[in-house]
PDB file of C-alpha atoms in Angstrom:
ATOM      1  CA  UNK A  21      -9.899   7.329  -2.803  1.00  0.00           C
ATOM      2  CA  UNK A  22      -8.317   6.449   0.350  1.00  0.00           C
ATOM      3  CA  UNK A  23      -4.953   4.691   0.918  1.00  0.00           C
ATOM      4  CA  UNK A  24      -6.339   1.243   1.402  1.00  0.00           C
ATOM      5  CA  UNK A  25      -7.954   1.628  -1.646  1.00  0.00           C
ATOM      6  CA  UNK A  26      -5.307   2.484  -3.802  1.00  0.00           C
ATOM      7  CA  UNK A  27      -3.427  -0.396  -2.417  1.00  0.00           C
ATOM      8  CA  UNK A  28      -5.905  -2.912  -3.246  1.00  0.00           C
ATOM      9  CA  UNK A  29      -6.349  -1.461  -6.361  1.00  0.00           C
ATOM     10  CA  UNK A  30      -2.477  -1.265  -7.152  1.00  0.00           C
ATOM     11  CA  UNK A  31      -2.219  -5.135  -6.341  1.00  0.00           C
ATOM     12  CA  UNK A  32      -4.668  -6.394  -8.547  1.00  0.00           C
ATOM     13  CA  UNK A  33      -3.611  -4.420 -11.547  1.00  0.00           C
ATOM     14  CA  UNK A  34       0.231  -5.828 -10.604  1.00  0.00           C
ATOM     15  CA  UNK A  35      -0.880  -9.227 -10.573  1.00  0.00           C
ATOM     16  CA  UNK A  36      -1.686  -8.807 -14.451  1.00  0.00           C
ATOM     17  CA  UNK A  37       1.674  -7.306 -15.515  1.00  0.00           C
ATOM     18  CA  UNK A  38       4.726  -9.260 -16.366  1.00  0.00           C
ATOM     19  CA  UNK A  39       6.925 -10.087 -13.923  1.00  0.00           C
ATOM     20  CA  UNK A  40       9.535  -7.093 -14.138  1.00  0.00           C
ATOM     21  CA  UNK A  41       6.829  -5.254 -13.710  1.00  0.00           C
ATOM     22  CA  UNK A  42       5.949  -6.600 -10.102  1.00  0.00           C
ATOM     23  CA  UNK A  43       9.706  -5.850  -9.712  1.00  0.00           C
ATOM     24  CA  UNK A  44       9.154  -2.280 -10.185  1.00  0.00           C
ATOM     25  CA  UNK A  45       5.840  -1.816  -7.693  1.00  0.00           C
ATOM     26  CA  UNK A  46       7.896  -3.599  -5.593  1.00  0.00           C
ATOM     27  CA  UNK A  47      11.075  -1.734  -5.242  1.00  0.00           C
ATOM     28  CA  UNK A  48       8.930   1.416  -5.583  1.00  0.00           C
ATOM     29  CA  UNK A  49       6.358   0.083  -2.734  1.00  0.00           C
ATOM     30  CA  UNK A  50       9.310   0.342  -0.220  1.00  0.00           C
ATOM     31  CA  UNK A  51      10.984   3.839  -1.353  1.00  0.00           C
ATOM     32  CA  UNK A  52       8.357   4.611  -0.851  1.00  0.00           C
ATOM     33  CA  UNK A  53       6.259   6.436  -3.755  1.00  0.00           C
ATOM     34  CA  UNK A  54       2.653   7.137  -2.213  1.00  0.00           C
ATOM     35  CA  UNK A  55      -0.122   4.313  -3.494  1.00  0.00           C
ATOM     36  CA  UNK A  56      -1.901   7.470  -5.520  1.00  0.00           C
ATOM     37  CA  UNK A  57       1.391   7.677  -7.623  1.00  0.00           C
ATOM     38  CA  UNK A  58       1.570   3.992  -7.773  1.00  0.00           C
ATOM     39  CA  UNK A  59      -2.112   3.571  -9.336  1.00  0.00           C
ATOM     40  CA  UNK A  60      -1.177   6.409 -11.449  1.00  0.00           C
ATOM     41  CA  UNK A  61       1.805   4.598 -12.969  1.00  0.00           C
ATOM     42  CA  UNK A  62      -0.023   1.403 -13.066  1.00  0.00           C
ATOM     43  CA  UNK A  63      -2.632   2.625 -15.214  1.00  0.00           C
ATOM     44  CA  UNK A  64      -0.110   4.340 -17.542  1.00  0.00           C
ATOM     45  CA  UNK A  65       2.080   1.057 -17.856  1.00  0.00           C
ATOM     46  CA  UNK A  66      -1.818  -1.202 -18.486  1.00  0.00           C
ATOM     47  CA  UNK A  67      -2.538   1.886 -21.246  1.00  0.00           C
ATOM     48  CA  UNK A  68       0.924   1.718 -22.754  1.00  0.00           C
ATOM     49  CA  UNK A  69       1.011  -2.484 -23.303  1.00  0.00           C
ATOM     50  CA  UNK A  70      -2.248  -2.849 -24.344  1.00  0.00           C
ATOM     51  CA  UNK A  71      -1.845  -0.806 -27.034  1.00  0.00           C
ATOM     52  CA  UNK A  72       1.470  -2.748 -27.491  1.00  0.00           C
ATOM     53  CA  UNK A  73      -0.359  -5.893 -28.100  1.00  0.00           C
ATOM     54  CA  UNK A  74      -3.201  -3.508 -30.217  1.00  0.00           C
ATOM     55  CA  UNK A  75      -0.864  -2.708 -33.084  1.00  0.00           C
ATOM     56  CA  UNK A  76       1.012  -6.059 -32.598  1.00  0.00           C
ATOM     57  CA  UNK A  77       4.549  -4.873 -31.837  1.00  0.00           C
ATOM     58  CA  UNK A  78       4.568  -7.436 -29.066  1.00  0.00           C
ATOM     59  CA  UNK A  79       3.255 -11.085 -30.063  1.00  0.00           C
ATOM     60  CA  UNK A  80       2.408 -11.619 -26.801  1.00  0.00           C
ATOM     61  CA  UNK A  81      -1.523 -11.861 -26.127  1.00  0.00           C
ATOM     62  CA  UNK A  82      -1.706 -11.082 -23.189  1.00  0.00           C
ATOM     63  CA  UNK A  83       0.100  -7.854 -21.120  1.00  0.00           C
ATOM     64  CA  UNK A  84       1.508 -10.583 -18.247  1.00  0.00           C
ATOM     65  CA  UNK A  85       3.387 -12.355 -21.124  1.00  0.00           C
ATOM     66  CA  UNK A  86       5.068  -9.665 -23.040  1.00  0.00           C
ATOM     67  CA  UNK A  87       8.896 -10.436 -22.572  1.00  0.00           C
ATOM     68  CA  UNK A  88      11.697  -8.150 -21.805  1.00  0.00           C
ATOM     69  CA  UNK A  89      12.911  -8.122 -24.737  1.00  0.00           C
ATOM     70  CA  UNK A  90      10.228  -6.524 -26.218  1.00  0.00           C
ATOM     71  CA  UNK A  91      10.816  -3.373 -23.726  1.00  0.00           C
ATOM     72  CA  UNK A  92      14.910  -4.096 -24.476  1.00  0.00           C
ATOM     73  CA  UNK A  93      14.721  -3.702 -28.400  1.00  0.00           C
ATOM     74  CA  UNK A  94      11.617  -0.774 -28.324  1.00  0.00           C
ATOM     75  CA  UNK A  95      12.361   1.470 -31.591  1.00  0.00           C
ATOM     76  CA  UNK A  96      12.280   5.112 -31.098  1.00  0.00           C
ATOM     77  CA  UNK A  97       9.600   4.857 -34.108  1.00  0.00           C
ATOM     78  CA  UNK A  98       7.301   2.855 -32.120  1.00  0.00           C
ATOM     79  CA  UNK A  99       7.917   4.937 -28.892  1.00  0.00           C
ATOM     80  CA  UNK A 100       7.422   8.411 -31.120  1.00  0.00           C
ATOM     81  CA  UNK A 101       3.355   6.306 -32.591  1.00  0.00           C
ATOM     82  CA  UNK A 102       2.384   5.781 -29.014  1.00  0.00           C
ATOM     83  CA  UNK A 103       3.102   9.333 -27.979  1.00  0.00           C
ATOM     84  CA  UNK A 104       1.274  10.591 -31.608  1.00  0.00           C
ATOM     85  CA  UNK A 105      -1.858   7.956 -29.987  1.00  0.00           C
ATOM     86  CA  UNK A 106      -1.442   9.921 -27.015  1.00  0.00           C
ATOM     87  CA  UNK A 107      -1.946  13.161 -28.334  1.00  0.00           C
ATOM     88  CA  UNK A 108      -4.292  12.027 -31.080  1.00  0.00           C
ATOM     89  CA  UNK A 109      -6.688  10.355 -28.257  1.00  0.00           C
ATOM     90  CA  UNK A 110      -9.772  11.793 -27.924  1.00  0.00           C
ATOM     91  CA  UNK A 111     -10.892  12.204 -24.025  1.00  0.00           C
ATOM     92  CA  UNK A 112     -14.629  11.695 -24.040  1.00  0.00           C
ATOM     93  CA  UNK A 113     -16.366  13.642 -21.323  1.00  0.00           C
ATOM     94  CA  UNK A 114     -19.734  14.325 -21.592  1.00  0.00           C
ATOM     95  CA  UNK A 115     -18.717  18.295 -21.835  1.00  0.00           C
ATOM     96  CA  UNK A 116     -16.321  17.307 -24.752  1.00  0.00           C
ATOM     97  CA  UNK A 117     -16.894  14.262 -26.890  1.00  0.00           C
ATOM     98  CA  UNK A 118     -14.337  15.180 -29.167  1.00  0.00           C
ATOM     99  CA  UNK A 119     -11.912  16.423 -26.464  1.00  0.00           C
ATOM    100  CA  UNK A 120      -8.355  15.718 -26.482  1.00  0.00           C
ATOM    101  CA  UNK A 121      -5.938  14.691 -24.127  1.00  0.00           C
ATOM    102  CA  UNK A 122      -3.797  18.033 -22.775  1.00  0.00           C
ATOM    103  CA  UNK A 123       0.253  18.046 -23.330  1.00  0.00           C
ATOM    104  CA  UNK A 124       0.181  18.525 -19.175  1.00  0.00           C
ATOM    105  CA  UNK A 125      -1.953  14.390 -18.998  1.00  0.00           C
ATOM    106  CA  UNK A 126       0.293  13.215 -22.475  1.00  0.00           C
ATOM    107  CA  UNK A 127       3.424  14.114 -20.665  1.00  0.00           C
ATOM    108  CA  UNK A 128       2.304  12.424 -17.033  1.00  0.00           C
ATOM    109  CA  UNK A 129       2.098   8.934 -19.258  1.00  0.00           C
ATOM    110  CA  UNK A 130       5.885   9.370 -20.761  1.00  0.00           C
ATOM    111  CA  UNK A 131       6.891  10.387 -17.373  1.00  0.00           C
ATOM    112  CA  UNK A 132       5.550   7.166 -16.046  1.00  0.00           C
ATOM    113  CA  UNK A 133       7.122   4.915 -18.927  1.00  0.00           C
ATOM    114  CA  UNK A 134      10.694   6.844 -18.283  1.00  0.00           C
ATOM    115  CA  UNK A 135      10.598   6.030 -14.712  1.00  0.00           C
ATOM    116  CA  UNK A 136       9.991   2.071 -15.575  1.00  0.00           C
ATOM    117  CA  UNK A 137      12.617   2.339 -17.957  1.00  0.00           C
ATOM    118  CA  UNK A 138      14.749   3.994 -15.741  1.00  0.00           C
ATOM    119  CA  UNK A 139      14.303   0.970 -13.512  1.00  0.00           C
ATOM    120  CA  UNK A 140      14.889  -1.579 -16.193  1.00  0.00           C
ATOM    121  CA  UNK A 141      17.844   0.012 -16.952  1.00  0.00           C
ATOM    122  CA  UNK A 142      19.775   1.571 -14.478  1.00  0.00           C
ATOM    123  CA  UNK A 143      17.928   0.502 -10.409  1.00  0.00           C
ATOM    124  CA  UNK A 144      17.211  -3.259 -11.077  1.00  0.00           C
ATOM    125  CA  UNK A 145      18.999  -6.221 -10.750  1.00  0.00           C
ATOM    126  CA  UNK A 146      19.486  -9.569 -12.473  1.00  0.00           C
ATOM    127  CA  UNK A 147      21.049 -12.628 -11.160  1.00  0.00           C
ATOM    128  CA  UNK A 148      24.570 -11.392 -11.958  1.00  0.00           C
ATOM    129  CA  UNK A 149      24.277  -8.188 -10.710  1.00  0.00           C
ATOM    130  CA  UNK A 150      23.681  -5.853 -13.809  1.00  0.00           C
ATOM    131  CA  UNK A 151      20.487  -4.231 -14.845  1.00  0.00           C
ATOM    132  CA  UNK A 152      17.619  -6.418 -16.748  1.00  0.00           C
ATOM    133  CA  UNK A 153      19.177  -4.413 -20.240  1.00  0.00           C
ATOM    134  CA  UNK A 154      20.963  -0.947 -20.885  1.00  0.00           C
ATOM    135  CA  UNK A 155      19.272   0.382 -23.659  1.00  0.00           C
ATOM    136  CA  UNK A 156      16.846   2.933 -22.450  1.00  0.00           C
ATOM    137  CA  UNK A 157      14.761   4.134 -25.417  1.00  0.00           C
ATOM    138  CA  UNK A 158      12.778   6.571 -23.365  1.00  0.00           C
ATOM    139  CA  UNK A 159      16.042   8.758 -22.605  1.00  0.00           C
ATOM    140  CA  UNK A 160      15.054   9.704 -26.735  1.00  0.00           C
ATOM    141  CA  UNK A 161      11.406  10.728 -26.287  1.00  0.00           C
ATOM    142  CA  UNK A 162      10.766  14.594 -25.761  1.00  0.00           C
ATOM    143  CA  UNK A 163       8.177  16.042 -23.549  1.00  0.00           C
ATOM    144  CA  UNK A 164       5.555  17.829 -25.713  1.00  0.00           C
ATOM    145  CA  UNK A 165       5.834  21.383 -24.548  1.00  0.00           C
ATOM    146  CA  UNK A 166       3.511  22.982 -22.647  1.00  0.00           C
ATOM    147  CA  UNK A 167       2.275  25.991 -24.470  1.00  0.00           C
ATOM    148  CA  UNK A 168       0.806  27.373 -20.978  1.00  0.00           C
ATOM    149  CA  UNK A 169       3.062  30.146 -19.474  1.00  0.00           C
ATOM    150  CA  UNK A 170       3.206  31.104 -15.890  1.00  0.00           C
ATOM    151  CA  UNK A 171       1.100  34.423 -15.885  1.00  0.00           C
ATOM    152  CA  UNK A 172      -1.645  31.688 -17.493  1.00  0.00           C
ATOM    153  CA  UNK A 173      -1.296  29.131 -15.135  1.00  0.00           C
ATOM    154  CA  UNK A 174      -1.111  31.173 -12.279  1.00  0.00           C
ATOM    155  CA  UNK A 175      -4.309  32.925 -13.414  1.00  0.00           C
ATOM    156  CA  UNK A 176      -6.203  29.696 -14.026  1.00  0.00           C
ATOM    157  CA  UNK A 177      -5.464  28.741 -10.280  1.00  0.00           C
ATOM    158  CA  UNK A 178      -6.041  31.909  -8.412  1.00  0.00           C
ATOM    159  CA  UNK A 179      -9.464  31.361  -7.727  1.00  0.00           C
ATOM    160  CA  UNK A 180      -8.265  27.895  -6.112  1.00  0.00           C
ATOM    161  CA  UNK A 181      -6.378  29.349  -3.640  1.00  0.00           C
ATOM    162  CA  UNK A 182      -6.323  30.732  -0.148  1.00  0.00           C
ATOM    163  CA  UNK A 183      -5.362  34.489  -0.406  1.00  0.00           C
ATOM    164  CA  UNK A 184      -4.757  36.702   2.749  1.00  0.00           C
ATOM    165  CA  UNK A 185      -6.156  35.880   6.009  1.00  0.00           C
ATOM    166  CA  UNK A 186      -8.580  33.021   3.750  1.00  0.00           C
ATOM    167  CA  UNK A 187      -6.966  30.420   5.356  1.00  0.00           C
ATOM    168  CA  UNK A 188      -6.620  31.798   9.097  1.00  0.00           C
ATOM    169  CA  UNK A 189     -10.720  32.603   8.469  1.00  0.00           C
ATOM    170  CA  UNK A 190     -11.260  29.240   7.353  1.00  0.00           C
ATOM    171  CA  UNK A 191      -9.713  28.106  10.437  1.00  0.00           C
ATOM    172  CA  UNK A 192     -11.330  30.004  12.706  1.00  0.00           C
ATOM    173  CA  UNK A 193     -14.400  28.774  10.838  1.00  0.00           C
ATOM    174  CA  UNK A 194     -14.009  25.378  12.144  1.00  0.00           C
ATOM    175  CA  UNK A 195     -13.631  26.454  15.547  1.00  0.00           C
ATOM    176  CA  UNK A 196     -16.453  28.549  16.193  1.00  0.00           C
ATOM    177  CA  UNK A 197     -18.739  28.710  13.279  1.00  0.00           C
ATOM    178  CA  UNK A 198     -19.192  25.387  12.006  1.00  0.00           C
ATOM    179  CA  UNK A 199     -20.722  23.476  15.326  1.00  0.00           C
ATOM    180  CA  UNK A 200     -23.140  26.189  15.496  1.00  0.00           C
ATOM    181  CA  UNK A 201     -24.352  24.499  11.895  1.00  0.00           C
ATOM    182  CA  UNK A 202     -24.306  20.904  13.886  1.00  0.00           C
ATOM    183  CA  UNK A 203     -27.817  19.308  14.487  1.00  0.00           C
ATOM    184  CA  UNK A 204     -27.959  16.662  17.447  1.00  0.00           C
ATOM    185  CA  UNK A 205     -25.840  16.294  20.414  1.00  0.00           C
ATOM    186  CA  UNK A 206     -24.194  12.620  18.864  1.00  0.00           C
ATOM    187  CA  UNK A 207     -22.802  14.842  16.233  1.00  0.00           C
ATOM    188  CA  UNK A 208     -21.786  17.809  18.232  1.00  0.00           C
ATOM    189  CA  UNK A 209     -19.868  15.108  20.556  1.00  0.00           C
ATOM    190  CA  UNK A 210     -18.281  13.862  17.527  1.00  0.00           C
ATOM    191  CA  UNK A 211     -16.523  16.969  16.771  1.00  0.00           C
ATOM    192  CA  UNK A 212     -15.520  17.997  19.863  1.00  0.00           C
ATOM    193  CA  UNK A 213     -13.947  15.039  19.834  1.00  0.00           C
ATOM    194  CA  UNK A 214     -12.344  15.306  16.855  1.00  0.00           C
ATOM    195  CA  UNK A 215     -11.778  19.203  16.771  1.00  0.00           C
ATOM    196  CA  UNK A 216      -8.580  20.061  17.818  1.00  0.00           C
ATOM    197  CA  UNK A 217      -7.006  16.771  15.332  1.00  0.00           C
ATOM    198  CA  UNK A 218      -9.047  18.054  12.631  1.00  0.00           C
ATOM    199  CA  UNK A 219      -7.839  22.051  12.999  1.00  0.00           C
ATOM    200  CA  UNK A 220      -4.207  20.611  12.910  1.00  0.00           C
ATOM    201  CA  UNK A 221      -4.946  18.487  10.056  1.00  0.00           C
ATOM    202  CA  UNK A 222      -5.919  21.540   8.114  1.00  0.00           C
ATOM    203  CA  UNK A 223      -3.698  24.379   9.617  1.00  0.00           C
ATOM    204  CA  UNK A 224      -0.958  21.323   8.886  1.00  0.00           C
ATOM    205  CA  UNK A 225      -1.951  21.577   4.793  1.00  0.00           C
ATOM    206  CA  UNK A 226      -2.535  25.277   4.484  1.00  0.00           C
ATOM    207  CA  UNK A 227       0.478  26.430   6.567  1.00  0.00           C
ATOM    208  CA  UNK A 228       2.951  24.208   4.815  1.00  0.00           C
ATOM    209  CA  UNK A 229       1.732  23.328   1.442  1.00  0.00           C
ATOM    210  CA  UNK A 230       2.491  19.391   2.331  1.00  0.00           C
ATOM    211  CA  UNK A 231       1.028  16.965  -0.294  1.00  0.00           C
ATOM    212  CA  UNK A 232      -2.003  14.837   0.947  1.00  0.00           C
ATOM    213  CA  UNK A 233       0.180  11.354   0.145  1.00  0.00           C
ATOM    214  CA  UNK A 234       2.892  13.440   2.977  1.00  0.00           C
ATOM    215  CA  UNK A 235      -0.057  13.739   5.065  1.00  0.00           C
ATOM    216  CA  UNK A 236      -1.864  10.290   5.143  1.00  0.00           C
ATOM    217  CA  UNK A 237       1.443   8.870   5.763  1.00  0.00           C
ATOM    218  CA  UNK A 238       3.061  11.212   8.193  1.00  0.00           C
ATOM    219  CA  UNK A 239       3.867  10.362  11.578  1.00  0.00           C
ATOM    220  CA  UNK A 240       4.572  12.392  14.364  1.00  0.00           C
ATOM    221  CA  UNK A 241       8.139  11.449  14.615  1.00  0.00           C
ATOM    222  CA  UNK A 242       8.422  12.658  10.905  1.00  0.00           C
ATOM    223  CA  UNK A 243       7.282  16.269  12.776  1.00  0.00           C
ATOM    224  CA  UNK A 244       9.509  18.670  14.664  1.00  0.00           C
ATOM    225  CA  UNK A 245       6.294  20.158  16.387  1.00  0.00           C
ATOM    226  CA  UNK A 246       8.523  22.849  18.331  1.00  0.00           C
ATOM    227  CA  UNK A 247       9.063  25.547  15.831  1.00  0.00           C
ATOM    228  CA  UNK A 248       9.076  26.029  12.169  1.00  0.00           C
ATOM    229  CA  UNK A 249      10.473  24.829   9.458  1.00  0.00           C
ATOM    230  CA  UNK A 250       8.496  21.574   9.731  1.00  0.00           C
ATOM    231  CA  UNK A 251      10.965  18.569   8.746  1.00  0.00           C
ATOM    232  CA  UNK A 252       9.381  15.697   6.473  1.00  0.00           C
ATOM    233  CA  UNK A 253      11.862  12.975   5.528  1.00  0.00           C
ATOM    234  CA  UNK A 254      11.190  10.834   2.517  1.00  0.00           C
ATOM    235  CA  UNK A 255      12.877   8.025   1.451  1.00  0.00           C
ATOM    236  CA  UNK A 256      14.142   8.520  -1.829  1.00  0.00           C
ATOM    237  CA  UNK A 257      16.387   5.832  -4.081  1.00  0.00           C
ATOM    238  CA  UNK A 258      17.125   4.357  -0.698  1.00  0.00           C
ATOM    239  CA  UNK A 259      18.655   7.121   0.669  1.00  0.00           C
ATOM    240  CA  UNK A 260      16.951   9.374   3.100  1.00  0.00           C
ATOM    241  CA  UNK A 261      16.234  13.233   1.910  1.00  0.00           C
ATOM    242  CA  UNK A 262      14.838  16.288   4.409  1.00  0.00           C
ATOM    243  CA  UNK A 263      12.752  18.650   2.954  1.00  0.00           C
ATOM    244  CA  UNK A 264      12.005  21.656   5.001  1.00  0.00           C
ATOM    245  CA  UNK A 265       8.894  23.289   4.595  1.00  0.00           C
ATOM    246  CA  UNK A 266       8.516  26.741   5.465  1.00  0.00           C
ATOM    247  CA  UNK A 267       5.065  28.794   6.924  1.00  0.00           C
ATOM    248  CA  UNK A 268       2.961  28.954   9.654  1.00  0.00           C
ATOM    249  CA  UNK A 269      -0.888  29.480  10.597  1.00  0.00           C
ATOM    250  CA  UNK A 270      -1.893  31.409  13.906  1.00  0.00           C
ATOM    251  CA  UNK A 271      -5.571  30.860  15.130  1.00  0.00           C
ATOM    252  CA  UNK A 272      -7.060  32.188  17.893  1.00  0.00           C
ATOM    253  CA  UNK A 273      -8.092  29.113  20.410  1.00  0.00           C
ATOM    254  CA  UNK A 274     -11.942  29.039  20.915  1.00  0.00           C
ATOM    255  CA  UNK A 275     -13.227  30.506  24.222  1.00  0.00           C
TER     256      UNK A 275
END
C-alpha cells in the first residue's frame, strides 16, 4: 500500500475513535511514526474497543463514545480476557481454518495498546497541564513469550535474504540484464530514464538495511551522500535522534 494510502486510510478510521484517540494520531502524525505503523495501531486500537463494547465493559455503543474513564479505571482482569481473546482467536486463512494467532501478532496488539496508554498517561496534556489520568494498566500486562529462539528464527529467514555477492548480482542485474528482457522502445526509454534512481533506490535498501517507511520518506538532506555511515535522523518524542547505518554496495557502472 503506498503512503497516500495509508493516510487516507488512517483518517477515516480516526474519525470513528473517541476523541483522545485523534489526540494520539495526532501527536504521533508529527513525531513522526510512518502511516504503515499508524494503520497498524489503528486497527489494533478498532480490534481492542470493539470487543470492549462486545463483552459490555464499556456501555458505550459505539467505539467514538467510549469515555476516558473507561480506559482510566481498566482492571488488570479485563486487560489479562482480551489478551486470553487474543491468543484464543482463531486466524482463518484458507491454509488454516482453525489457525491461531502467533505470540509474535498477539504481542504487536499489546504493544500498540501500551503505546496509547503510554500517551494517556505520561505524553498528553489536559487543560491544566497534567496527563488525561496516571493509572496505566498496561505497565501490568506481560508479553507472551516467544518460544522461537534465534538459531530458529534465523533459519526460517535465511532463504529471505541476500547472501554473498546476491545483492551486488542483483544489482548488476538491473543494469545490464534486465533491459535486454524490455519489449518496445516506450518502455526501454522509461528505464533509462529511471535507471540510475532506481539502482540507488535498491543499492540504498540492500547496503544499509533502512526500513521502507525511512525510505518513502527520506530526503536527500536526511543523506550524507559523501561517504559511509549514512546518517538518517528521526524525530523521536520531539527530540531529534541520528542513527548511523553502516554498509556499502559497489557495482560496476554499465558500459
Amino acid at each position: 500500500m503506498k503512503k497516500a494510502s495509508y493516510i487516507a486510510n488512517n483518517e477515516s478510521i480516526v474519525t470513528k475513535m473517541p476523541s483522545y484517540v485523534q489526540d494520539y494520531y495526532l501527536e504521533k502524525s508529527t513525531v513522526p511514526l510512518s502511516p504503515a505503523t499508524l494503520y497498524q495501531y489503528l486497527n489494533e486500537f478498532n480490534r481492542f474497543f470493539t470487543w470492549v463494547i462486545d463483552t459490555g465493559i464499556t456501555k458505550a455503543n459505539k467505539i467514538s463514545q467510549i469515555p476516558l474513564t473507561d480506559l482510566e479505571h481498566f482492571k488488570k482482569q479485563d486487560m489479562e480476557l482480551y489478551k486470553a481473546f487474543l491468543l484464543n482467536r482463531g486466524k482463518e486463512t484458507a491454509k488454516d481454518p482453525q489457525g491461531t494467532l502467533s505470540h509474535r501478532t498477539v504481542n504487536r496488539s499489546l504493544n500498540a495498546l501500551s503505546a496509547l496508554f503510554r500517551f494517556l498517561t505520561e505524553e498528553s496534556e489536559n487543560d491544566d497541564g497534567e496527563p488525561y489520568f496516571y493509572r496505566n494498566v498496561m505497565k501490568k500486562i506481560a508479553l507472551v513469550p516467544d518460544s522461537e529462539t534465534y538459531q530458529t528464527r534465523a533459519h526460517n529467514i535465511k532463504d529471505k535474504l541476500m547472501l554473498g555477492n546476491a545483492d551486488v548480482n542483483f544489482l548488476n542485474y538491473i543494469l545490464t540484464d534486465y533491459p535486454n528482457q524490455l519489449a518496445g522502445k516506450r518502455t526501454r526509454k522509461m528505464y533509462e530514464r529511471d535507471r540510475e534512481r532506481d539502482v540507488a533506490i535498491n543499492a540504498l535498501m540492500l547496503g544499509t538495511g533502512i526500513r521502507v517507511s525511512e525510505l518513502t520518506n527520506a530526503n536527500l538532506s536526511d543523506l550524507s551522500l559523501k561517504k559511509p555511515p549514512f546518517l538518517f535522523n528521526e524525530k523521536v518524542a520531539n527530540a531529534i535522534q541520528s542513527r548511523s547505518l553502516h554498509g556499502s554496495c559497489h557495482i560496476s557502472s554499465p558500459t
